[in-house]
Each structure stands twice: as structure tokens, then as C-alpha cells.
Coordinates of N, CA and C in Angstrom, one line a residue:
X1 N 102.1 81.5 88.9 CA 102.6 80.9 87.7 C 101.7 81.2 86.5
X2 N 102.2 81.3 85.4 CA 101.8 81.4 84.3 C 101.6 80.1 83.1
X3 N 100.9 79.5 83.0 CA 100.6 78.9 81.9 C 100.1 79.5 80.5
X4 N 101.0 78.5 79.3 CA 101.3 78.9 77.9 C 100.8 77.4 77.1
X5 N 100.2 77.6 76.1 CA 100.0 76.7 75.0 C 100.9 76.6 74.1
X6 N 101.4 75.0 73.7 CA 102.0 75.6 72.3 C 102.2 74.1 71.8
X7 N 101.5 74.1 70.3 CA 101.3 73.6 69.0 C 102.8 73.0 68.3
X8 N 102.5 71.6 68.5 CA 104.0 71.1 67.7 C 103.2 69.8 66.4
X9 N 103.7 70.4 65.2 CA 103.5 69.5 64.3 C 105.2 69.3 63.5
X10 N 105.0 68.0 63.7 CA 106.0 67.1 63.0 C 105.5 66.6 61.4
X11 N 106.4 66.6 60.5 CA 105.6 65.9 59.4 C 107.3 65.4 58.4
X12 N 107.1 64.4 57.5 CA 108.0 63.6 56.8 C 108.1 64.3 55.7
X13 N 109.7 64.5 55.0 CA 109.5 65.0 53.9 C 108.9 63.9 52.4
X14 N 109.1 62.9 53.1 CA 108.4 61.1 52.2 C 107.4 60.7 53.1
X15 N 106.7 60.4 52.4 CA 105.9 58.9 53.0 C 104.4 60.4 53.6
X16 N 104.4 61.3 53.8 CA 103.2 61.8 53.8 C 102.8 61.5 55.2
X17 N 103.9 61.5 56.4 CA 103.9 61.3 57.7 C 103.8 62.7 58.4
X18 N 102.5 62.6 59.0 CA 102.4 63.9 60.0 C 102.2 63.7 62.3
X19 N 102.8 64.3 62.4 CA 102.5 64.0 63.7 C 101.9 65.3 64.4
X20 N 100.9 65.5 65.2 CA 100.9 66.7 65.9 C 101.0 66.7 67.9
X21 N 101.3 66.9 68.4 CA 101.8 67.4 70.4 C 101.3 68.3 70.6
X22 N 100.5 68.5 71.5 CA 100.0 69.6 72.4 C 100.6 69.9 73.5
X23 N 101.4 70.9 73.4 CA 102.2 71.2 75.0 C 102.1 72.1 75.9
X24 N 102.0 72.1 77.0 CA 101.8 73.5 78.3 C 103.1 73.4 79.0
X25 N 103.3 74.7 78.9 CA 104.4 75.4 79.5 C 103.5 76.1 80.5
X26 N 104.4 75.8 81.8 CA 104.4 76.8 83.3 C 105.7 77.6 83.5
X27 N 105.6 78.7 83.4 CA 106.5 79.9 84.1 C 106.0 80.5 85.5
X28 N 106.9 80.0 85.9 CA 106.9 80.2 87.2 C 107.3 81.8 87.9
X29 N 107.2 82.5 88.8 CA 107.8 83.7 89.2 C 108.4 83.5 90.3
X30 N 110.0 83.5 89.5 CA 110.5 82.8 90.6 C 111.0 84.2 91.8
X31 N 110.9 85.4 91.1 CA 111.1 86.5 92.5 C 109.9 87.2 92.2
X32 N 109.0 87.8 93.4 CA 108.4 88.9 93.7 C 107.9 88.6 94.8
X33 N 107.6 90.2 95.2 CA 107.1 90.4 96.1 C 106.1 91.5 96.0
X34 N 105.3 91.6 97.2 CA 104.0 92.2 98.0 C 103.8 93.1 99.0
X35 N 103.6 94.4 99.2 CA 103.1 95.1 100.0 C 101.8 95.3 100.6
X36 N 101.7 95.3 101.9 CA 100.2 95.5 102.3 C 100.2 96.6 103.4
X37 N 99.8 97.7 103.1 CA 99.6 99.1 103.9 C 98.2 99.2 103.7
X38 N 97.3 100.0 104.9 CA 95.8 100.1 105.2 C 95.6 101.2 104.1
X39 N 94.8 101.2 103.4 CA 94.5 102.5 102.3 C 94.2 103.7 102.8
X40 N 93.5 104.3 103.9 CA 93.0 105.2 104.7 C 93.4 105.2 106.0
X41 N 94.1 106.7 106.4 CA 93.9 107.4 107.8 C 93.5 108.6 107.8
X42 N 93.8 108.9 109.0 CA 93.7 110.3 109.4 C 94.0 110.4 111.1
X43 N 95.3 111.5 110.4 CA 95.6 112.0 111.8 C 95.4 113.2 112.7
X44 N 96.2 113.7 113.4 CA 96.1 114.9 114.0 C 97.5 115.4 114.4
X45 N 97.2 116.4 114.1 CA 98.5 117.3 114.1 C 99.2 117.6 115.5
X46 N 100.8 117.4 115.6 CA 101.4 117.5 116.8 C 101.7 116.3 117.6
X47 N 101.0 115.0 116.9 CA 100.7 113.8 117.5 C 101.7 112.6 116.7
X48 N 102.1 112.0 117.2 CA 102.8 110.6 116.6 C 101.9 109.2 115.9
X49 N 101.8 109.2 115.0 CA 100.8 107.7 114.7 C 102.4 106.9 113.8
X50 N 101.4 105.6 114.3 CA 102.6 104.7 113.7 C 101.8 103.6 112.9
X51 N 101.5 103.2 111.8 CA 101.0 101.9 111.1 C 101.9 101.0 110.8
X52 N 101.0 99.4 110.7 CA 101.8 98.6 110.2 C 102.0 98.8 108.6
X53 N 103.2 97.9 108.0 CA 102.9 97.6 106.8 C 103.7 96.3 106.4
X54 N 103.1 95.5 106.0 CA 103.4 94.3 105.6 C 104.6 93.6 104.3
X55 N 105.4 93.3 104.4 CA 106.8 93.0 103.1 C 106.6 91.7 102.7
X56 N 106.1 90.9 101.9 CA 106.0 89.8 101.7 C 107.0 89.3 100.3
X57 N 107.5 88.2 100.6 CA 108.1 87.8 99.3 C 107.7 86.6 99.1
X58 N 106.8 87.0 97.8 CA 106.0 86.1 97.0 C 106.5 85.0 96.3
X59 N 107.5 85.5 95.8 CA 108.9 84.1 94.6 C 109.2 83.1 95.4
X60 N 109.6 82.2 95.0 CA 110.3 80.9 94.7 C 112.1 81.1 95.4
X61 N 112.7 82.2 94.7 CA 113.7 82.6 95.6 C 113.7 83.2 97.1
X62 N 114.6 83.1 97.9 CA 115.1 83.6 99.0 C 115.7 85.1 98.1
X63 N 115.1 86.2 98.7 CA 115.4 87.4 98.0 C 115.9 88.8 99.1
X64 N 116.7 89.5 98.6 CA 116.8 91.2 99.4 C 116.0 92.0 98.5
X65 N 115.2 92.7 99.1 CA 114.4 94.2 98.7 C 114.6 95.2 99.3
X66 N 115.0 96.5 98.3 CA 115.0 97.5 98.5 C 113.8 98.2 99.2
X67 N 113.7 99.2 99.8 CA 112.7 100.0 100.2 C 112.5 101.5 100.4
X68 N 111.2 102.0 99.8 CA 111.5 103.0 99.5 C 110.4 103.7 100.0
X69 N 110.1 104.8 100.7 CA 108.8 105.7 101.0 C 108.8 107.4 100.0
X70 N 107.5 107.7 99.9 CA 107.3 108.8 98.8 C 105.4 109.3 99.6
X71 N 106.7 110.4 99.8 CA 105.6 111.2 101.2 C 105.7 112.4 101.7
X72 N 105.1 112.9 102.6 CA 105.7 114.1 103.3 C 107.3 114.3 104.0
X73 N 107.8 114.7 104.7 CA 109.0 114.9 105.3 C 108.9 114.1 106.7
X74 N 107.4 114.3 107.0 CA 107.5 114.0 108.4 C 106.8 112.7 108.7
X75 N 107.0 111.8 107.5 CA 106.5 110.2 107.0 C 107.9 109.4 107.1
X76 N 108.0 108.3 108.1 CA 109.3 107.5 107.5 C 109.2 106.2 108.0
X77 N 110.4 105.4 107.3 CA 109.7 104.0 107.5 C 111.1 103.4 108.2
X78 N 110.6 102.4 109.1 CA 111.6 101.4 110.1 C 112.9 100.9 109.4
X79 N 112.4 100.6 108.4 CA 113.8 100.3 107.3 C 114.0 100.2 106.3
X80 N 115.3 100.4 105.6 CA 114.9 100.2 104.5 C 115.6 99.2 103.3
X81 N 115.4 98.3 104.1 CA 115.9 97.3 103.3 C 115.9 95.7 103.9
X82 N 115.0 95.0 103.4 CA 114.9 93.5 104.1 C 115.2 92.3 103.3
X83 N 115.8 91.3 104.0 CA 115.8 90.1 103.5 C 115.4 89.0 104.0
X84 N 114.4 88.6 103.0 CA 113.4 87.5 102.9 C 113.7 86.4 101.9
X85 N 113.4 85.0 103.5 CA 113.4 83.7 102.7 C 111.9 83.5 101.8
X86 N 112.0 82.5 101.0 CA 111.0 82.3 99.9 C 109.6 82.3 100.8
X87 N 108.5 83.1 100.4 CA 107.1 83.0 101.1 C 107.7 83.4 102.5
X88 N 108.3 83.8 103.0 CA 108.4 85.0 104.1 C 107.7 86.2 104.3
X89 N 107.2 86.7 105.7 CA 106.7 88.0 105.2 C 107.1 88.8 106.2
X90 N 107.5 90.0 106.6 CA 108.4 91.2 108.1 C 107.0 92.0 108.4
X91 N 107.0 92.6 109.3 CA 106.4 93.5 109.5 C 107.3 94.8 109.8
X92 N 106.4 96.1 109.0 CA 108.0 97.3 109.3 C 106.6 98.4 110.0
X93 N 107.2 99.7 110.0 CA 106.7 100.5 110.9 C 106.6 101.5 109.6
X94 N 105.4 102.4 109.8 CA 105.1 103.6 109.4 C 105.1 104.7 109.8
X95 N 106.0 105.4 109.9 CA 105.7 106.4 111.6 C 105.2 107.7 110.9
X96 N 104.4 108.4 111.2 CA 103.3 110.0 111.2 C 103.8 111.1 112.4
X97 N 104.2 111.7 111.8 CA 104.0 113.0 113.0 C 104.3 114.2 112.5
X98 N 103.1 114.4 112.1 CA 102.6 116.1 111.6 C 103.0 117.1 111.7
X99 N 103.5 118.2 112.3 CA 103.8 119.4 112.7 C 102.5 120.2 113.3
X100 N 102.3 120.6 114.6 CA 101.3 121.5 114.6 C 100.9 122.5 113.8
X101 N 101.7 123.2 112.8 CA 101.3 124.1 111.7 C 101.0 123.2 110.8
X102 N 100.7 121.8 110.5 CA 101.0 121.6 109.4 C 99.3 121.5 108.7
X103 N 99.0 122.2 107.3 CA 98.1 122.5 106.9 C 97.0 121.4 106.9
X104 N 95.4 121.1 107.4 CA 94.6 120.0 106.7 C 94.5 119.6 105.7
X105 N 94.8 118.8 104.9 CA 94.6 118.4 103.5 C 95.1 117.2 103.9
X106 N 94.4 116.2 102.6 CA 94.9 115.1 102.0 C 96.0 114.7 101.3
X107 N 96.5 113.9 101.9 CA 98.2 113.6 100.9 C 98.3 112.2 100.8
X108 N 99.1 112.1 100.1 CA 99.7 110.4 99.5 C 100.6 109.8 100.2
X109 N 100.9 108.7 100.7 CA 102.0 108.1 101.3 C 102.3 106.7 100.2
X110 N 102.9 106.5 99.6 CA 103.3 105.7 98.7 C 105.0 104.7 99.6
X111 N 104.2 103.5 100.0 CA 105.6 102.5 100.3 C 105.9 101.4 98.8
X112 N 107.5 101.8 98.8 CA 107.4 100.5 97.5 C 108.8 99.6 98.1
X113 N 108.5 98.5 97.2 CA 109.6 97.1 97.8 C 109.7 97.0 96.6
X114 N 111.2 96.8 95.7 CA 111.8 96.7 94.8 C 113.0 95.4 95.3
X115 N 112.9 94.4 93.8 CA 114.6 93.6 94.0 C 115.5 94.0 94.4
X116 N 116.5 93.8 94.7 CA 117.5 94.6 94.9 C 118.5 94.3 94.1
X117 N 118.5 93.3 92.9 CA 119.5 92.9 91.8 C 118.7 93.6 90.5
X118 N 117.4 93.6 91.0 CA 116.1 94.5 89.5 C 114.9 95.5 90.0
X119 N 115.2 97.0 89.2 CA 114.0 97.4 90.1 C 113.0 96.9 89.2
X120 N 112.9 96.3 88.2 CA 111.7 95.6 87.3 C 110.8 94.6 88.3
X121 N 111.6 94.2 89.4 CA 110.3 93.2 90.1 C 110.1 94.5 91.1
X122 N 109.0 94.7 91.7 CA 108.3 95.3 92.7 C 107.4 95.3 92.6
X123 N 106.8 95.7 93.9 CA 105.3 96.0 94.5 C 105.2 97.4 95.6
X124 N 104.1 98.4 95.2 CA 103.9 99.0 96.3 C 102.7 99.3 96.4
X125 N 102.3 100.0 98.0 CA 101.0 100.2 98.0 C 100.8 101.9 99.0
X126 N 99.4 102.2 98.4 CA 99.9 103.5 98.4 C 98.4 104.1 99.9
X127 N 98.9 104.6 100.7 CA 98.2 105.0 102.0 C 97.8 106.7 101.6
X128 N 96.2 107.1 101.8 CA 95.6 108.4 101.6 C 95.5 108.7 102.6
X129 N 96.4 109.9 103.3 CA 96.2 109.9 104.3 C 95.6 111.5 105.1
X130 N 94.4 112.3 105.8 CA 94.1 113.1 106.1 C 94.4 113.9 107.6
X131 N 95.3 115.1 107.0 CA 95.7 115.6 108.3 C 94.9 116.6 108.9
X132 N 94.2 116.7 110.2 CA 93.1 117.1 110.8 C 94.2 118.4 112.0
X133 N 93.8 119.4 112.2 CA 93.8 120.3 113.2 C 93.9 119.7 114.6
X134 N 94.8 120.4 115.8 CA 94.0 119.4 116.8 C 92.9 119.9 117.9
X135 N 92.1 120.9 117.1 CA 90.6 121.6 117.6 C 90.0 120.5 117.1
X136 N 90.2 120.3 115.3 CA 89.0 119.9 114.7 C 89.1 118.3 115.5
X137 N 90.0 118.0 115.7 CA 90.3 116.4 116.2 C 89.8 116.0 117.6
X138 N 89.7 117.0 118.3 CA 88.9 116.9 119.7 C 87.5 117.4 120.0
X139 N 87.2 118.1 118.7 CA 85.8 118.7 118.6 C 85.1 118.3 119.9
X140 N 84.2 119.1 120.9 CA 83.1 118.7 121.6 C 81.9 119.3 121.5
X141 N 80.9 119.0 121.7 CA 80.0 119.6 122.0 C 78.9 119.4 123.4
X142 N 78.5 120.7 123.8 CA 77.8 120.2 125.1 C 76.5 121.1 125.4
X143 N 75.3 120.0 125.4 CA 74.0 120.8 125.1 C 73.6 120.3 126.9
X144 N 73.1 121.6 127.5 CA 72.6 121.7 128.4 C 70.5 121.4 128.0
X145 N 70.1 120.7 129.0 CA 68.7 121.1 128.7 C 67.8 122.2 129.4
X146 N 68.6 122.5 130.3 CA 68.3 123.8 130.2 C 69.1 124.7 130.6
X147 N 68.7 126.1 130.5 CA 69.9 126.8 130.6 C 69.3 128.1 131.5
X148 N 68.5 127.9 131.9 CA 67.4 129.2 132.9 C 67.1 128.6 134.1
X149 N 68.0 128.7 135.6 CA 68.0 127.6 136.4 C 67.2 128.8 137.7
X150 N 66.2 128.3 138.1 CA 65.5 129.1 139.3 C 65.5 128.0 140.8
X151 N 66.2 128.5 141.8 CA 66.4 128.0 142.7 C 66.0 128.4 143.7
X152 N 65.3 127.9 145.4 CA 65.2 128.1 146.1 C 66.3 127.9 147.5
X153 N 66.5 128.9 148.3 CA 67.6 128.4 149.2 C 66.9 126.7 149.7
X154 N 68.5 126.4 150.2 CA 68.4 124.8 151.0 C 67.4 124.1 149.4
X155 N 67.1 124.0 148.4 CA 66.7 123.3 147.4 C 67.9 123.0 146.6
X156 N 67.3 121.5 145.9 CA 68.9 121.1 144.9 C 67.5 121.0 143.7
X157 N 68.5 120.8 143.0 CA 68.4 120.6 141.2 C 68.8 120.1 140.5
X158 N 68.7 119.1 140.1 CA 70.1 117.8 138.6 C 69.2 118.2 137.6
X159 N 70.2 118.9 136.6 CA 70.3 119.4 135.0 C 71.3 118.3 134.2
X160 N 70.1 117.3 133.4 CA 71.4 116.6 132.6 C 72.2 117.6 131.5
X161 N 73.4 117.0 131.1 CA 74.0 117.9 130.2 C 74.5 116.4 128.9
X162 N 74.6 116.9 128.2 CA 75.1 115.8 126.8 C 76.5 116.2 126.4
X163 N 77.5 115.5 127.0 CA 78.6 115.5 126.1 C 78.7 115.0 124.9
X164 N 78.9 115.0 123.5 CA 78.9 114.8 122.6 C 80.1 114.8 121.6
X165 N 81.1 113.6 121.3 CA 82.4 113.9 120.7 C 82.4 114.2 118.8
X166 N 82.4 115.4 118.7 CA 82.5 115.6 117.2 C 83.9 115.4 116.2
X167 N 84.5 114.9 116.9 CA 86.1 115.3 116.5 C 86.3 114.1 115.5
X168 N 87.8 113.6 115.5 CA 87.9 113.0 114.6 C 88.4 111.1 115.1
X169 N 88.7 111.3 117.0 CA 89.1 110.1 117.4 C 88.4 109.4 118.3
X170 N 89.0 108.5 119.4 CA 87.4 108.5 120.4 C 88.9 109.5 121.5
X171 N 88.7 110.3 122.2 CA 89.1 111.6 122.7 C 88.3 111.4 124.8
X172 N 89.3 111.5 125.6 CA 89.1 111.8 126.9 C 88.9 113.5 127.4
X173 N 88.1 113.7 127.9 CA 87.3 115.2 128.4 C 87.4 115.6 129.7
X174 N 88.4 116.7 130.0 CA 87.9 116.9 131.7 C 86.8 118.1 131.4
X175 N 85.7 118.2 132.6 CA 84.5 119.3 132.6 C 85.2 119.8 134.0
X176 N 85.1 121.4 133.6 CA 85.2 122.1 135.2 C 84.1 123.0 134.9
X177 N 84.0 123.6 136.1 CA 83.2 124.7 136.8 C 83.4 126.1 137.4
X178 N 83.0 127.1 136.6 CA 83.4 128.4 137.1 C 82.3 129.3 137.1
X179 N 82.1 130.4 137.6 CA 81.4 131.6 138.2 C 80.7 131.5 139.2
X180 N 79.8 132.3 139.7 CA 79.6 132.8 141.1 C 79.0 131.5 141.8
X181 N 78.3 130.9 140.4 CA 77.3 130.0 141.0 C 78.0 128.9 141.0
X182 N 79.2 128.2 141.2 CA 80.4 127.3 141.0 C 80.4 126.5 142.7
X183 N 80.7 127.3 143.3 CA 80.4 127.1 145.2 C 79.5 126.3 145.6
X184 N 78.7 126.4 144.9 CA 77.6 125.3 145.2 C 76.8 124.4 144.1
X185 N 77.4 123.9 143.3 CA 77.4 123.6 142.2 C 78.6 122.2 142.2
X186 N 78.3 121.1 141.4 CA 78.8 120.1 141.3 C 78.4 119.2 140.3
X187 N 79.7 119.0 139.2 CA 79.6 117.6 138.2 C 79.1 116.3 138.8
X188 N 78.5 115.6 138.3 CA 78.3 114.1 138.2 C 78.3 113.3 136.9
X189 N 79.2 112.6 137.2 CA 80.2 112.1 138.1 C 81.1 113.0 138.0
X190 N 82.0 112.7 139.0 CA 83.3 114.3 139.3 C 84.1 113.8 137.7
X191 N 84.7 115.1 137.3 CA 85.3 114.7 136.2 C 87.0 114.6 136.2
X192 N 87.3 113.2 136.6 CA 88.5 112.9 136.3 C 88.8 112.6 135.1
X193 N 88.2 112.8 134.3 CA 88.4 112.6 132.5 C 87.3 111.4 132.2
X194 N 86.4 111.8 131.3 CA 85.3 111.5 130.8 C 85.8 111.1 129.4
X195 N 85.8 109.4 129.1 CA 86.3 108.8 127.9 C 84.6 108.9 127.3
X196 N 84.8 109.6 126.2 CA 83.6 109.7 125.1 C 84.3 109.4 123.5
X197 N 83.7 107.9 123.2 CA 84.0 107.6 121.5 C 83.5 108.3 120.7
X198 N 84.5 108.2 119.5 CA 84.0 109.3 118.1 C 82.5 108.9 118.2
X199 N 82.2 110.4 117.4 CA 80.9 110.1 117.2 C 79.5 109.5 118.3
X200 N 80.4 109.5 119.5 CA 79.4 109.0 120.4 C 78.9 110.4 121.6
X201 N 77.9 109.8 122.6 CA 78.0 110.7 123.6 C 77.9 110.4 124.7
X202 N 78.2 110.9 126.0 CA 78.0 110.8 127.4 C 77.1 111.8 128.3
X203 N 76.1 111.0 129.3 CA 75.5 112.0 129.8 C 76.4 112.4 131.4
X204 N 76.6 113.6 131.8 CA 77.1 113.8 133.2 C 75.5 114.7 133.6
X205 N 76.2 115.4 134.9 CA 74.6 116.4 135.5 C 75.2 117.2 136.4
X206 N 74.6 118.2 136.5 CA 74.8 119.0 137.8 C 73.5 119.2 138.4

């Protein structure tokens, strides 16, 4: 609500009679509404992501809002069009899914809620969102400490190795084992898929 001042003087055209009132006016809003979408993602290409986004109606009335998304092709929203009692709020869906060609870069996802009697009341809010390869999104890295292994028969050996997730999510790893020296040779722990968080690492060994 909006509060206003306003100045009232009265006066006589005889007698040299003045009065003055001080008044406040409140305007109220009696329709709008509010959008709430997370400012930042980043996805990966070939993959489905889905965010929330929040429809609130702010006014004093029980209202219908239009809805509207301004985005890539392969951005769309659960619905488009809701009705909300006064101070009500929905939750709708954002759905993502990339195309595996589709280039890395940064784009805009813009959701807006408009009256549906005025597009003059609305609110939107606008999602940056970064589309990642899905090499660069599983990125690994794996440093052996050593890599020059001298063995005696009937002798064993544990070489730790560092898994390391460079990518862009936290990402599951299977490790296999190939060449001559494979036969006798063994992961620890066996690798039925090794969960390693962004940015984090895991040690295994042979």
C-alpha cells in the first residue's frame, strides 16, 4: 500500500475564518502479483532439468494470470495460465532439455505473470542459464602416483590412484581395466560406479 499527504485549508469569505486538516490517503494494490525463479543454472546437454517457479498473488483480489515464457525452443512451462485466491501462491514447472548439438553458451529464460483483464499489472523474473557439453559436464580426471610399476613374481603392489570430478555436476564413474597386465591386476574397491561430488575427489587402488 501506498500512502499520500494532503493539505486541506478551509477559510470564510467574512469574518476572517481559517481552518486547516491534515489528511493521509492509503491506496491500496488491490491486484498484483509475484514471480520467484532461482537466478542461475547450468545444464547439460541431452539431459532433462526441471526447476521450480513460484506464482504468487500479491493483491487484495482473487485474480487469473496469464503466463508467459521467453527462451530457447527447448524451455517450457507447466502452464499457462493460473487462478489465484487473494495471497495465494502455485508452484509450476520449468522444464530444460537441450539438444545434444546444442551450442555452450549463456542464454536468458525470462517467466512473466501478467492480469489477465491488464497486461499493466505483472511481474517476471528472469533465469541465466549455462549450457555445458556433456564431456565438459562429466569432466574426470585420474592421477596415478605412479606410473613405472616393477614387480616380482608371487609379489603384490597397491598404487593409490585419485579420482578427481572436474565437470560440472556431482557425476557417478565406472573404472575398468585393460592390457596385458589386466589378468592380474585389480580395482579397489571393485568399480560398480564410484559416486564422486563436483569438484571433489575419491581415492580407489590397484
Amino acid at each position: 500500500a501506498n500512502t499520500y499527504q494532503l493539505d486541506l485549508d478551509i477559510s470564510s469569505e467574512k469574518g476572517d475564518f481559517q481552518l486547516q486538516a491534515d489528511l493521509e490517503a492509503q491506496v491500496n494494490q488491490c491486484t498484483n502479483v509475484f514471480v520467484d525463479l532461482q537466478e542461475r543454472a547450468e545444464t547439460c546437454n541431452g539431459i532433462e532439468y526441471e526447476l521450480p517457479v513460484t506464482i504468487q498473488n500479491t493483491g487484495e483480489l482473487d485474480k487469473d494470470f496469464n503466463l508467459g515464457l521467453t527462451g530457447p525452443t527447448w524451455s517450457s512451462l507447466s502452464q499457462g495460465k493460473v487462478s489465484l485466491n487473494e495471497g495465494e501462491e502455485t508452484e509450476l514447472t520449468l522444464s530444460l532439455s537441450p539438444p545434444q548439438d546444442t551450442q555452450p553458451e549463456t542464454q536468458k529464460i525470462t517467466v512473466r505473470a501478467s492480469a489477465l483483464d491488464t497486461e499493466e499489472i505483472f511481474h517476471e523474473a528472469t533465469l541465466t542459464l549455462k549450457t555445458r557439453t556433456q564431456e565438459d559436464c562429466y569432466k574426470a580426471k585420474l592421477e596415478v602416483e605412479r606410473d613405472d610399476i616393477k614387480l616380482y613374481n608371487d609379489a603384490t603392489a597397491t598404487i593409490p590412484i585419485t579420482l578427481e570430478n572436474q565437470g560440472a555436476q556431482d557425476s557417478i564413474y565406472e573404472l575398468s581395466l585393460s592390457g596385458t597386465a589386466s589378468e592380474f591386476t585389480e580395482i579397489v574397491p571393485l568399480s560398480t560406479g564410484i559416486k564422486v561430488e563436483l569438484s571433489k575427489t575419491e581415492q580407489v587402488y590397484l
